[in-house]
Each structure stands twice: as C-alpha cells, then as structure tokens.
C-alpha cells in the first residue's frame, strides 16, 4: 500500500486480494492493540436467543456495525463497578466526594469529566461541550435556542433523507411556531439518479433561500449514504448569508476529525453509542460555540444576560446551585444548556468508552480508518465492472468525503437473501430497506483480515 501525499487516496499492490496481504497490514497496524480493549461478540453467541456470557476466548464474529452500535469496551465493567461501589458505600455523598482509586469524579463533576474527553474528539474547548441528554432531545433544546423565525426569515434547510428523528424534530419546531412545514422546511437532495449531494448544490440552495431561511441543519455524515459533508466550507458560506448553522454529528462523532470551534459552527449535537462505544441509548453530547455561551454580568450578579434557552437547575453555576433561591446563574458555555441532574450510570458508561479515546487521537484513528475503508472498497470492486456488478457503492469514492462506512446498494430482490447469508456466516452489518447494506469497519477494533473475510462472504452471498 502506498500514499503519495497526506490527502491522497490509498492504492494497493497486485497481491492486495490475498489473505497474506491483509495479514501484513494487520501486522503493521500501530493501533492493533486497541482491539484487545473491547469485547467483540462471539460467533457462538451472536445468534443466541438466551442470555449468554461474552465468551472472551471464543472466536469473535465479524462486527461491522459500529455505525449503529459500537461494541463494549472492557473498561465499561470496571467503571460501572466503581460507580456502584461509590453508590453503595457513601450514598448521597457521591455527589460531592472524589474517591481515591476511582476512575470517576464526584457525580456533580462527572459530566465535566466526559466533556473534557469529548471536546478533543470534536475539536472544541472544554467549556463548549456538554455531556447530557440524548441526540434528539439535545436537538430540541438547541433548536429552542437557535431557531428564531420571523415573518420574513423562517425556513430551515435540511437534508433530503434526514434521519427520521431529525425530520420529526425540525417539523415539530416549525409547527410550534405556527408555521407550515411544507413551506418552511426545505429539503436539499442530490441530482436525479444520484445519492451524493455536491457542496456546490448545497451552496446554491443557501443562495436560493438566503432571504427567507433562518437556519441550516445538516448531518455531518449522512446516515444512509455515508457521505461526509464539507462542514467548514458549508458553515462559512451559510453564515455569510446570515443563516445560523447546526450539525447533527451522530455518524461523525468519533469517526472523522472535527474542528467545531475553529470552523465557527454555531451548534451541534451527537449520540455516543455508535463509533463512541458508550452503550445502547447512552448519554449524548452537544456543542455550543463560545460566542453563544457568554454570560454578561455588567448589570449586576443578579441580572445575568445570556442567550435564551430552555433552562433547568443543572445549567446553573454549582456555587449557587444549592442555595435554592430560584435565581438562575447560568454556567458559561455549553454547560449552561444542561437541564437536570444527569444519570451517573449513563455518564459512567460514557466515561469508560472515552477513556479508550484518551489513549489515542482522532488523527491516528482517521489514518487507519481511511486505509480500512479504502481496502474494503478495493476488494469489493476488484475483478468486477459497473455492468456486471450486482451492487453499487453509493458512498462517495472520494475518501475525504466519507467516514468509516460504505453503503452498498444491491440490485432489487437481493437484500433479504444476502442479509440472511451474512448472518449465517456470523457477519454483523446493517441493512436498510429497500436494498442497502451499510458496512462500517471501525479502526479501534476491526482488522484488515476481517475486511478480507467479509468481502469473501459478501461476494459468496451475492451468487
């Protein structure tokens, strides 16, 4: 394998299709040891209908579904045990006491512990990130603060195939303001017969609706196609046309390099259970740029001025939180958007997963991810042609315009049988009707040999 420039797409030698070559890539992988930090479901357990132990010594399945739910870090059990021991040994004092030999801070500071790790993943200052809520809940809270429609500027520009929850959230906020979603919700789609939406087309929609649009909300990575949008360019252009810009980073968090602060993004939200590996439905996160999180006390300590948001007591400064005087003194930054006492159990699972990311960087993970996905693409396309191939890769071929996922659009009628055969071969990946298999090799725990084996199984299932 060679890379001629830092941004060049990997190329592969003639023997790349051999098992031995895949093994050589694994042998040269500087991140290979991270696989040992996770529990990958075994072939024996993956199709069980009865609760089973992990089977750490059993042969693992091929798990390419981190774009839906990441596998469990081994640290999770240790962190949860520490949390339960804290609760059982000191009870309510767990809110205020940092225990020696615990990987966790006191409960009042646990969200800050998580935010301190997450900010490095999204390219933000610690005070610009909050660990709280869940993805759609956080989007609702952020839209309540940032979507301020007027009679002349009321439209929200969004992705044509937004994840349903995003669509529902946006539609509900438009309706909340007594506006008509059919008139105030603008869907940006690809050209006829295509799946990738060019940046130029997005910019043209911004131009077309600049006079009557209030906000742009796009996914960092489109869940169905796996397309990574040009976040910095789109953000800068939309803001130059007087639009507020937000990003749903559900599929971008812990997947690609982000620089939310430097890119001047207004707000963003994400879940943590996909590439973040925090566990099903676990606590999410949000970003609010520092320019929107300022608190002005120029008119006195009792009269803070700050960006309007839906408020709750955990968004208030800890120094006065327990005075119970009903005078809200918001935490500067994203922390001021917190609502309620967060679940310590959720935060524990999140901190456990983040502890793995603390040992590396998104730069290093992205390097391996680019190579993994390029190798997957190379093997899938090798020996086939557009005319004879029974599937189409609808994820952009430009490696800089995608994350870890390749979406494979099968010819009509193939999806159910292919999915069944993959399941029988203990290969776990995601299917989306009517014909897409989403394949996501994750750099933290997947290998090049698994990519090689998957392609053999996939092509066999197509026959």
Tab-separated table of C-alpha atoms in Angstrom:
chain	number	residue	atom	x	y	z
A	1	UNK	CA	0.000	0.000	0.000
A	2	UNK	CA	1.218	3.496	-0.809
A	3	UNK	CA	0.082	7.010	-0.027
A	4	UNK	CA	1.811	9.624	-2.147
A	5	UNK	CA	0.501	12.623	-0.187
A	6	UNK	CA	-1.200	13.140	3.143
A	7	UNK	CA	-4.531	13.642	1.370
A	8	UNK	CA	-4.066	11.048	-1.373
A	9	UNK	CA	-6.299	8.017	-1.554
A	10	UNK	CA	-4.500	4.766	-0.656
A	11	UNK	CA	-3.538	2.499	-3.539
A	12	UNK	CA	-2.817	-1.209	-3.301
A	13	UNK	CA	-0.434	-3.698	-4.971
A	14	UNK	CA	-1.363	-6.635	-7.188
A	15	UNK	CA	-1.354	-9.090	-4.281
A	16	UNK	CA	-3.777	-6.993	-2.198
A	17	UNK	CA	-6.554	-9.540	-2.661
A	18	UNK	CA	-4.690	-12.239	-0.762
A	19	UNK	CA	-5.244	-13.196	2.854
A	20	UNK	CA	-1.495	-12.830	3.398
A	21	UNK	CA	-1.540	-9.188	2.323
A	22	UNK	CA	-4.402	-8.404	4.697
A	23	UNK	CA	-2.417	-10.052	7.494
A	24	UNK	CA	0.611	-7.917	6.621
A	25	UNK	CA	-1.479	-4.768	7.040
A	26	UNK	CA	-2.593	-6.003	10.458
A	27	UNK	CA	0.997	-6.736	11.442
A	28	UNK	CA	1.988	-3.171	10.533
A	29	UNK	CA	-1.018	-1.547	12.258
A	30	UNK	CA	0.152	0.776	15.085
A	31	UNK	CA	-3.349	0.691	16.609
A	32	UNK	CA	-3.719	-3.096	16.582
A	33	UNK	CA	-3.531	-3.390	20.383
A	34	UNK	CA	-6.706	-1.353	20.817
A	35	UNK	CA	-8.751	-4.356	19.679
A	36	UNK	CA	-7.876	-6.020	22.984
A	37	UNK	CA	-9.677	-3.230	24.825
A	38	UNK	CA	-13.067	-4.384	23.516
A	39	UNK	CA	-15.375	-7.387	23.864
A	40	UNK	CA	-16.445	-8.462	20.397
A	41	UNK	CA	-19.484	-10.759	20.241
A	42	UNK	CA	-18.522	-14.339	19.517
A	43	UNK	CA	-19.712	-16.446	16.613
A	44	UNK	CA	-21.234	-18.822	19.130
A	45	UNK	CA	-23.265	-16.131	20.871
A	46	UNK	CA	-24.241	-13.733	18.105
A	47	UNK	CA	-27.462	-15.534	17.133
A	48	UNK	CA	-28.410	-16.826	20.588
A	49	UNK	CA	-31.900	-16.170	21.909
A	50	UNK	CA	-30.826	-16.813	25.511
A	51	UNK	CA	-28.632	-14.591	27.681
A	52	UNK	CA	-25.045	-15.768	27.401
A	53	UNK	CA	-21.672	-14.817	28.819
A	54	UNK	CA	-19.323	-12.918	26.478
A	55	UNK	CA	-17.028	-15.867	25.859
A	56	UNK	CA	-13.787	-13.895	25.741
A	57	UNK	CA	-11.802	-16.862	24.453
A	58	UNK	CA	-14.360	-17.771	21.787
A	59	UNK	CA	-13.870	-16.909	18.120
A	60	UNK	CA	-15.271	-13.409	17.515
A	61	UNK	CA	-17.781	-12.629	14.813
A	62	UNK	CA	-17.054	-10.005	12.173
A	63	UNK	CA	-18.695	-6.925	13.635
A	64	UNK	CA	-19.035	-4.156	11.038
A	65	UNK	CA	-21.986	-2.418	12.690
A	66	UNK	CA	-20.273	0.299	14.717
A	67	UNK	CA	-22.260	2.854	12.707
A	68	UNK	CA	-25.331	1.586	14.556
A	69	UNK	CA	-23.949	0.359	17.899
A	70	UNK	CA	-20.311	0.042	18.884
A	71	UNK	CA	-19.047	-2.980	20.806
A	72	UNK	CA	-18.480	-2.938	24.556
A	73	UNK	CA	-15.171	-1.648	25.934
A	74	UNK	CA	-13.655	-3.848	28.621
A	75	UNK	CA	-13.325	-0.693	30.718
A	76	UNK	CA	-17.121	-0.440	30.991
A	77	UNK	CA	-17.450	-3.195	33.598
A	78	UNK	CA	-14.623	-1.757	35.691
A	79	UNK	CA	-16.044	1.777	35.593
A	80	UNK	CA	-19.575	0.595	36.385
A	81	UNK	CA	-18.315	-1.470	39.300
A	82	UNK	CA	-16.576	1.617	40.688
A	83	UNK	CA	-19.778	3.602	40.288
A	84	UNK	CA	-21.903	1.005	42.033
A	85	UNK	CA	-19.343	0.749	44.829
A	86	UNK	CA	-19.464	4.523	45.250
A	87	UNK	CA	-23.244	4.486	45.476
A	88	UNK	CA	-23.335	1.546	47.902
A	89	UNK	CA	-20.524	2.796	50.152
A	90	UNK	CA	-21.127	6.535	50.533
A	91	UNK	CA	-24.640	7.047	49.132
A	92	UNK	CA	-25.619	10.668	48.515
A	93	UNK	CA	-22.083	11.840	49.302
A	94	UNK	CA	-21.135	10.504	45.886
A	95	UNK	CA	-22.352	13.840	44.534
A	96	UNK	CA	-19.594	15.720	46.323
A	97	UNK	CA	-16.670	13.388	47.111
A	98	UNK	CA	-13.837	12.328	44.812
A	99	UNK	CA	-12.820	8.850	45.931
A	100	UNK	CA	-9.218	7.702	45.716
A	101	UNK	CA	-8.508	4.845	43.284
A	102	UNK	CA	-11.729	5.520	41.376
A	103	UNK	CA	-11.601	6.317	37.638
A	104	UNK	CA	-14.579	8.637	38.163
A	105	UNK	CA	-15.078	12.108	39.561
A	106	UNK	CA	-17.821	13.003	42.029
A	107	UNK	CA	-21.254	12.904	40.408
A	108	UNK	CA	-21.540	16.693	40.230
A	109	UNK	CA	-18.380	16.795	38.095
A	110	UNK	CA	-18.913	13.641	36.067
A	111	UNK	CA	-20.452	15.436	33.092
A	112	UNK	CA	-17.423	17.749	33.031
A	113	UNK	CA	-15.140	14.693	33.065
A	114	UNK	CA	-16.928	13.357	29.988
A	115	UNK	CA	-16.934	16.761	28.287
A	116	UNK	CA	-13.192	17.051	28.859
A	117	UNK	CA	-12.654	13.937	26.770
A	118	UNK	CA	-15.345	14.623	24.179
A	119	UNK	CA	-14.054	18.101	23.383
A	120	UNK	CA	-10.865	16.554	21.984
A	121	UNK	CA	-12.918	14.301	19.717
A	122	UNK	CA	-14.978	17.164	18.256
A	123	UNK	CA	-12.264	19.836	18.191
A	124	UNK	CA	-13.692	22.205	20.781
A	125	UNK	CA	-12.800	23.969	24.002
A	126	UNK	CA	-13.939	22.077	27.136
A	127	UNK	CA	-16.483	24.760	28.027
A	128	UNK	CA	-18.076	24.470	24.563
A	129	UNK	CA	-19.136	20.845	25.141
A	130	UNK	CA	-21.696	19.319	27.477
A	131	UNK	CA	-22.397	15.639	28.128
A	132	UNK	CA	-26.148	15.477	28.514
A	133	UNK	CA	-29.413	14.130	27.215
A	134	UNK	CA	-29.805	12.170	24.026
A	135	UNK	CA	-29.384	13.223	20.421
A	136	UNK	CA	-32.924	14.253	19.530
A	137	UNK	CA	-33.572	15.758	22.962
A	138	UNK	CA	-30.435	17.851	22.574
A	139	UNK	CA	-31.502	18.914	19.087
A	140	UNK	CA	-34.822	20.043	20.509
A	141	UNK	CA	-33.072	22.070	23.214
A	142	UNK	CA	-30.700	23.645	20.716
A	143	UNK	CA	-33.431	24.467	18.216
A	144	UNK	CA	-35.417	26.091	21.007
A	145	UNK	CA	-32.484	28.465	21.486
A	146	UNK	CA	-31.228	28.928	17.923
A	147	UNK	CA	-34.344	28.753	15.735
A	148	UNK	CA	-35.909	32.191	15.958
A	149	UNK	CA	-38.151	32.538	12.908
A	150	UNK	CA	-39.568	35.844	11.774
A	151	UNK	CA	-42.218	36.697	9.223
A	152	UNK	CA	-39.517	37.029	6.577
A	153	UNK	CA	-36.857	34.532	7.749
A	154	UNK	CA	-38.447	31.283	8.833
A	155	UNK	CA	-37.164	28.403	6.684
A	156	UNK	CA	-34.933	25.570	7.854
A	157	UNK	CA	-32.713	23.959	5.217
A	158	UNK	CA	-32.049	20.269	5.792
A	159	UNK	CA	-31.006	17.004	4.176
A	160	UNK	CA	-33.436	15.307	1.771
A	161	UNK	CA	-33.027	11.970	3.554
A	162	UNK	CA	-32.510	13.146	7.111
A	163	UNK	CA	-32.696	10.523	9.820
A	164	UNK	CA	-36.428	10.361	10.717
A	165	UNK	CA	-35.886	11.657	14.257
A	166	UNK	CA	-34.200	14.804	12.912
A	167	UNK	CA	-37.018	15.284	10.436
A	168	UNK	CA	-39.624	14.976	13.193
A	169	UNK	CA	-37.750	17.392	15.455
A	170	UNK	CA	-37.430	20.068	12.789
A	171	UNK	CA	-41.018	19.647	11.658
A	172	UNK	CA	-42.253	19.971	15.233
A	173	UNK	CA	-40.324	23.190	15.870
A	174	UNK	CA	-41.697	24.750	12.708
A	175	UNK	CA	-45.220	23.771	13.742
A	176	UNK	CA	-44.574	25.030	17.292
A	177	UNK	CA	-44.147	28.496	15.794
A	178	UNK	CA	-47.484	28.102	13.962
A	179	UNK	CA	-45.707	27.772	10.639
A	180	UNK	CA	-46.383	25.294	7.845
A	181	UNK	CA	-43.621	22.657	7.454
A	182	UNK	CA	-44.467	22.282	3.771
A	183	UNK	CA	-43.466	25.917	3.310
A	184	UNK	CA	-40.793	26.369	5.987
A	185	UNK	CA	-38.875	23.090	5.638
A	186	UNK	CA	-36.579	22.937	2.597
A	187	UNK	CA	-35.079	19.565	1.645
A	188	UNK	CA	-31.736	19.552	-0.164
A	189	UNK	CA	-31.369	16.474	-2.350
A	190	UNK	CA	-28.975	15.047	-4.934
A	191	UNK	CA	-29.365	15.187	-8.684
A	192	UNK	CA	-31.734	12.693	-10.287
A	193	UNK	CA	-30.396	9.150	-10.088
A	194	UNK	CA	-27.571	10.127	-7.729
A	195	UNK	CA	-27.049	9.831	-3.981
A	196	UNK	CA	-24.178	12.198	-3.266
A	197	UNK	CA	-25.106	15.847	-2.719
A	198	UNK	CA	-22.387	18.142	-4.000
A	199	UNK	CA	-21.214	21.024	-1.856
A	200	UNK	CA	-21.952	23.383	-4.721
A	201	UNK	CA	-25.572	22.246	-4.750
A	202	UNK	CA	-25.889	22.902	-1.026
A	203	UNK	CA	-24.419	26.375	-1.506
A	204	UNK	CA	-26.853	27.023	-4.351
A	205	UNK	CA	-29.769	26.168	-2.035
A	206	UNK	CA	-28.359	28.588	0.530
A	207	UNK	CA	-28.256	31.295	-2.126
A	208	UNK	CA	-31.751	30.479	-3.302
A	209	UNK	CA	-33.253	30.740	0.191
A	210	UNK	CA	-30.902	33.215	1.867
A	211	UNK	CA	-33.554	35.896	2.159
A	212	UNK	CA	-36.141	33.699	3.871
A	213	UNK	CA	-34.079	30.989	5.629
A	214	UNK	CA	-33.261	31.246	9.325
A	215	UNK	CA	-31.250	28.079	9.915
A	216	UNK	CA	-29.309	25.293	8.210
A	217	UNK	CA	-29.191	21.877	9.903
A	218	UNK	CA	-27.346	19.057	8.172
A	219	UNK	CA	-25.823	15.736	9.210
A	220	UNK	CA	-22.044	15.733	9.416
A	221	UNK	CA	-22.235	12.304	7.800
A	222	UNK	CA	-25.405	11.211	6.035
A	223	UNK	CA	-26.550	8.022	7.763
A	224	UNK	CA	-27.857	6.259	4.630
A	225	UNK	CA	-25.126	7.023	2.091
A	226	UNK	CA	-22.186	7.610	4.441
A	227	UNK	CA	-21.347	10.933	2.764
A	228	UNK	CA	-19.218	13.301	4.856
A	229	UNK	CA	-20.246	16.884	4.151
A	230	UNK	CA	-17.750	19.720	3.846
A	231	UNK	CA	-18.591	21.160	7.250
A	232	UNK	CA	-16.158	24.130	7.287
A	233	UNK	CA	-16.981	25.375	3.791
A	234	UNK	CA	-20.740	24.997	4.160
A	235	UNK	CA	-20.720	26.589	7.619
A	236	UNK	CA	-18.727	29.612	6.496
A	237	UNK	CA	-20.847	30.172	3.414
A	238	UNK	CA	-24.196	29.797	5.185
A	239	UNK	CA	-23.142	32.197	7.939
A	240	UNK	CA	-22.043	34.726	5.321
A	241	UNK	CA	-25.653	34.624	4.084
A	242	UNK	CA	-26.939	35.265	7.611
A	243	UNK	CA	-28.019	31.718	8.469
A	244	UNK	CA	-27.480	30.009	11.814
A	245	UNK	CA	-25.662	26.706	11.243
A	246	UNK	CA	-26.088	23.496	13.216
A	247	UNK	CA	-24.838	19.945	12.620
A	248	UNK	CA	-26.122	16.529	13.636
A	249	UNK	CA	-22.907	14.587	14.246
A	250	UNK	CA	-24.448	11.219	15.110
A	251	UNK	CA	-22.358	9.445	12.467
A	252	UNK	CA	-19.394	11.822	12.569
A	253	UNK	CA	-18.611	11.769	16.300
A	254	UNK	CA	-15.562	9.539	16.971
A	255	UNK	CA	-15.483	8.689	13.258
A	256	UNK	CA	-13.810	11.622	11.490
A	257	UNK	CA	-11.688	14.587	12.529
A	258	UNK	CA	-13.752	17.592	13.577
A	259	UNK	CA	-12.764	21.155	14.444
A	260	UNK	CA	-16.033	22.666	15.559
A	261	UNK	CA	-14.507	25.654	17.320
A	262	UNK	CA	-12.149	26.596	14.503
A	263	UNK	CA	-14.884	26.058	11.914
A	264	UNK	CA	-17.085	28.525	13.840
A	265	UNK	CA	-20.023	26.102	13.956
A	266	UNK	CA	-22.921	27.640	15.903
A	267	UNK	CA	-24.167	24.423	17.495
A	268	UNK	CA	-24.005	20.650	17.121
A	269	UNK	CA	-25.343	17.522	18.794
A	270	UNK	CA	-24.408	13.854	18.722
A	271	UNK	CA	-25.026	10.449	20.220
A	272	UNK	CA	-22.148	8.421	21.662
A	273	UNK	CA	-23.196	4.806	21.212
A	274	UNK	CA	-22.145	4.340	17.589
A	275	UNK	CA	-18.448	4.946	16.958
A	276	UNK	CA	-18.210	6.204	20.556
A	277	UNK	CA	-18.964	2.725	22.011
A	278	UNK	CA	-20.715	4.017	25.130
A	279	UNK	CA	-23.632	1.564	25.081
A	280	UNK	CA	-27.168	1.483	23.643
A	281	UNK	CA	-29.039	4.729	24.137
A	282	UNK	CA	-26.353	6.178	26.383
A	283	UNK	CA	-25.965	9.875	27.068
A	284	UNK	CA	-25.206	12.181	24.148
A	285	UNK	CA	-23.401	15.458	23.825
A	286	UNK	CA	-23.772	18.928	22.417
A	287	UNK	CA	-21.569	21.799	21.293
A	288	UNK	CA	-22.316	25.494	21.606
A	289	UNK	CA	-19.690	27.870	20.248
A	290	UNK	CA	-18.180	30.090	22.906
A	291	UNK	CA	-19.653	33.189	21.248
A	292	UNK	CA	-23.136	31.880	22.114
A	293	UNK	CA	-22.298	30.742	25.630
A	294	UNK	CA	-21.187	34.009	27.152
A	295	UNK	CA	-22.800	35.324	30.326
A	296	UNK	CA	-22.808	39.099	30.846
A	297	UNK	CA	-22.915	40.421	34.415
A	298	UNK	CA	-22.473	44.085	33.510
A	299	UNK	CA	-25.835	44.878	35.075
A	300	UNK	CA	-25.052	43.025	38.308
A	301	UNK	CA	-24.702	39.499	39.669
A	302	UNK	CA	-28.452	39.138	39.991
A	303	UNK	CA	-29.152	40.194	36.413
A	304	UNK	CA	-27.108	37.987	34.093
A	305	UNK	CA	-27.687	38.377	30.379
A	306	UNK	CA	-27.263	35.252	28.261
A	307	UNK	CA	-28.577	33.536	25.163
A	308	UNK	CA	-32.128	32.385	25.707
A	309	UNK	CA	-32.540	28.640	26.187
A	310	UNK	CA	-34.836	26.210	27.992
A	311	UNK	CA	-33.324	26.261	31.456
A	312	UNK	CA	-33.018	23.793	34.310
A	313	UNK	CA	-31.157	23.795	37.592
A	314	UNK	CA	-28.145	21.790	36.361
A	315	UNK	CA	-27.407	24.560	33.914
A	316	UNK	CA	-26.851	26.815	36.920
A	317	UNK	CA	-23.478	27.534	38.471
A	318	UNK	CA	-22.502	24.991	41.141
A	319	UNK	CA	-21.519	27.750	43.568
A	320	UNK	CA	-25.173	28.771	43.940
A	321	UNK	CA	-26.960	25.618	42.776
A	322	UNK	CA	-27.958	24.535	46.269
A	323	UNK	CA	-28.984	27.955	47.540
A	324	UNK	CA	-32.456	27.186	46.189
A	325	UNK	CA	-33.245	30.877	45.720
A	326	UNK	CA	-34.642	30.426	42.201
A	327	UNK	CA	-32.185	32.950	40.764
A	328	UNK	CA	-30.716	31.307	37.691
A	329	UNK	CA	-26.997	31.965	37.257
A	330	UNK	CA	-26.050	30.043	34.107
A	331	UNK	CA	-22.792	28.202	33.678
A	332	UNK	CA	-20.886	29.930	30.865
A	333	UNK	CA	-20.670	27.847	27.709
A	334	UNK	CA	-22.464	24.659	26.768
A	335	UNK	CA	-22.797	23.629	30.419
A	336	UNK	CA	-25.430	26.316	30.817
A	337	UNK	CA	-27.697	24.336	28.486
A	338	UNK	CA	-27.904	21.413	30.922
A	339	UNK	CA	-31.333	20.757	32.365
A	340	UNK	CA	-31.488	18.054	35.004
A	341	UNK	CA	-29.263	16.014	37.286
A	342	UNK	CA	-27.728	13.623	34.714
A	343	UNK	CA	-27.719	9.852	35.091
A	344	UNK	CA	-24.467	8.879	36.807
A	345	UNK	CA	-24.778	5.364	35.397
A	346	UNK	CA	-25.025	6.705	31.840
A	347	UNK	CA	-22.115	9.052	32.427
A	348	UNK	CA	-20.069	6.178	33.818
A	349	UNK	CA	-20.555	4.085	30.679
A	350	UNK	CA	-19.678	7.135	28.576
A	351	UNK	CA	-16.537	7.926	30.583
A	352	UNK	CA	-15.436	4.289	30.281
A	353	UNK	CA	-15.649	4.453	26.494
A	354	UNK	CA	-13.976	7.850	26.365
A	355	UNK	CA	-11.082	6.537	28.433
A	356	UNK	CA	-10.088	4.454	25.397
A	357	UNK	CA	-10.138	7.510	23.117
A	358	UNK	CA	-7.970	9.340	25.656
A	359	UNK	CA	-5.180	6.894	24.778
A	360	UNK	CA	-5.055	7.893	21.116
A	361	UNK	CA	-6.223	10.712	18.832
A	362	UNK	CA	-8.750	11.213	16.075
A	363	UNK	CA	-5.847	11.940	13.729
A	364	UNK	CA	-4.430	8.451	14.257
A	365	UNK	CA	-7.835	6.784	14.140
A	366	UNK	CA	-8.715	8.591	10.935
A	367	UNK	CA	-5.480	7.441	9.271
A	368	UNK	CA	-6.334	3.806	9.906
A	369	UNK	CA	-9.989	4.322	9.026
A	370	UNK	CA	-9.129	5.772	5.629
A	371	UNK	CA	-6.953	2.763	4.914
A	372	UNK	CA	-9.507	0.224	6.172
A	373	UNK	CA	-12.310	1.714	4.096
A	374	UNK	CA	-10.130	2.105	1.002
A	375	UNK	CA	-9.071	-1.536	1.310
A	376	UNK	CA	-12.707	-2.589	1.639
A	377	UNK	CA	-13.607	-0.601	-1.465
A	378	UNK	CA	-10.647	-2.016	-3.408
A	379	UNK	CA	-11.587	-5.621	-2.644
A	380	UNK	CA	-15.277	-5.059	-3.376
A	381	UNK	CA	-14.593	-3.578	-6.812
A	382	UNK	CA	-11.708	-5.816	-7.837
A	383	UNK	CA	-12.475	-8.134	-10.729
A	384	UNK	CA	-15.873	-6.561	-11.393
A	385	UNK	CA	-17.297	-3.893	-13.687
A	386	UNK	CA	-20.160	-1.437	-13.421
A	387	UNK	CA	-22.098	-3.505	-15.961
A	388	UNK	CA	-21.782	-6.874	-14.212
A	389	UNK	CA	-21.589	-5.891	-10.550
A	390	UNK	CA	-24.821	-6.726	-8.649
A	391	UNK	CA	-24.329	-3.802	-6.292
A	392	UNK	CA	-23.357	-0.151	-6.349
A	393	UNK	CA	-21.319	1.729	-3.757
A	394	UNK	CA	-23.377	4.868	-3.155
A	395	UNK	CA	-20.889	6.318	-0.661
A	396	UNK	CA	-18.603	8.903	-2.309
A	397	UNK	CA	-15.496	7.414	-3.907
A	398	UNK	CA	-13.553	10.453	-2.687
A	399	UNK	CA	-12.074	9.164	0.580
A	400	UNK	CA	-12.151	12.653	2.111
A	401	UNK	CA	-15.927	12.786	1.620
A	402	UNK	CA	-16.748	9.724	3.709
A	403	UNK	CA	-16.127	8.181	7.096
A	404	UNK	CA	-15.768	4.518	8.037
A	405	UNK	CA	-18.967	3.425	6.280
A	406	UNK	CA	-19.558	2.150	2.756
A	407	UNK	CA	-23.195	1.805	1.707
A	408	UNK	CA	-23.767	-0.963	-0.812
A	409	UNK	CA	-26.950	-0.644	-2.864
A	410	UNK	CA	-27.919	-4.123	-4.061
A	411	UNK	CA	-29.920	-4.888	-7.156
A	412	UNK	CA	-33.655	-5.354	-6.423
A	413	UNK	CA	-34.581	-8.572	-4.640
A	414	UNK	CA	-31.145	-9.369	-3.228
A	415	UNK	CA	-31.205	-7.710	0.194
A	416	UNK	CA	-33.028	-10.321	2.265
A	417	UNK	CA	-31.051	-13.305	0.973
A	418	UNK	CA	-27.694	-11.526	1.262
A	419	UNK	CA	-28.508	-10.404	4.800
A	420	UNK	CA	-29.534	-13.933	5.747
A	421	UNK	CA	-26.324	-15.463	4.399
A	422	UNK	CA	-24.159	-12.853	6.133
A	423	UNK	CA	-25.930	-13.538	9.404
A	424	UNK	CA	-25.362	-17.270	8.985
A	425	UNK	CA	-21.659	-16.545	8.443
A	426	UNK	CA	-21.571	-14.541	11.728
A	427	UNK	CA	-21.068	-11.244	9.891
A	428	UNK	CA	-22.857	-8.337	11.566
A	429	UNK	CA	-23.631	-5.275	9.468
A	430	UNK	CA	-26.658	-3.085	8.992
A	431	UNK	CA	-29.330	-3.300	6.298
A	432	UNK	CA	-31.663	-0.508	5.250
A	433	UNK	CA	-34.678	-1.086	3.029
A	434	UNK	CA	-35.155	-1.327	0.189
A	435	UNK	CA	-31.679	-2.538	-0.752
A	436	UNK	CA	-28.735	-1.096	1.162
A	437	UNK	CA	-26.156	-2.915	3.264
A	438	UNK	CA	-24.165	-0.485	5.394
A	439	UNK	CA	-20.672	-1.771	6.176
A	440	UNK	CA	-18.531	0.027	8.744
A	441	UNK	CA	-15.088	-1.299	9.705
A	442	UNK	CA	-14.101	0.637	12.835
A	443	UNK	CA	-10.400	1.434	13.352
A	444	UNK	CA	-10.429	0.879	17.113
A	445	UNK	CA	-11.339	-2.792	16.953
A	446	UNK	CA	-11.655	-4.049	13.362
A	447	UNK	CA	-8.860	-5.553	11.297
A	448	UNK	CA	-7.791	-5.733	7.662
A	449	UNK	CA	-8.125	-9.511	7.803
A	450	UNK	CA	-11.764	-9.073	8.787
A	451	UNK	CA	-12.258	-6.813	5.784
A	452	UNK	CA	-10.764	-9.504	3.554
A	453	UNK	CA	-13.006	-12.208	5.052
A	454	UNK	CA	-16.101	-10.025	4.833
A	455	UNK	CA	-15.617	-9.432	1.112
A	456	UNK	CA	-15.302	-13.190	0.506
A	457	UNK	CA	-18.508	-13.805	2.431
A	458	UNK	CA	-20.331	-10.915	0.774
A	459	UNK	CA	-19.451	-11.948	-2.761
A	460	UNK	CA	-20.412	-15.527	-1.967
A	461	UNK	CA	-23.783	-14.329	-0.638
A	462	UNK	CA	-24.407	-12.499	-3.905
A	463	UNK	CA	-24.011	-15.636	-6.010
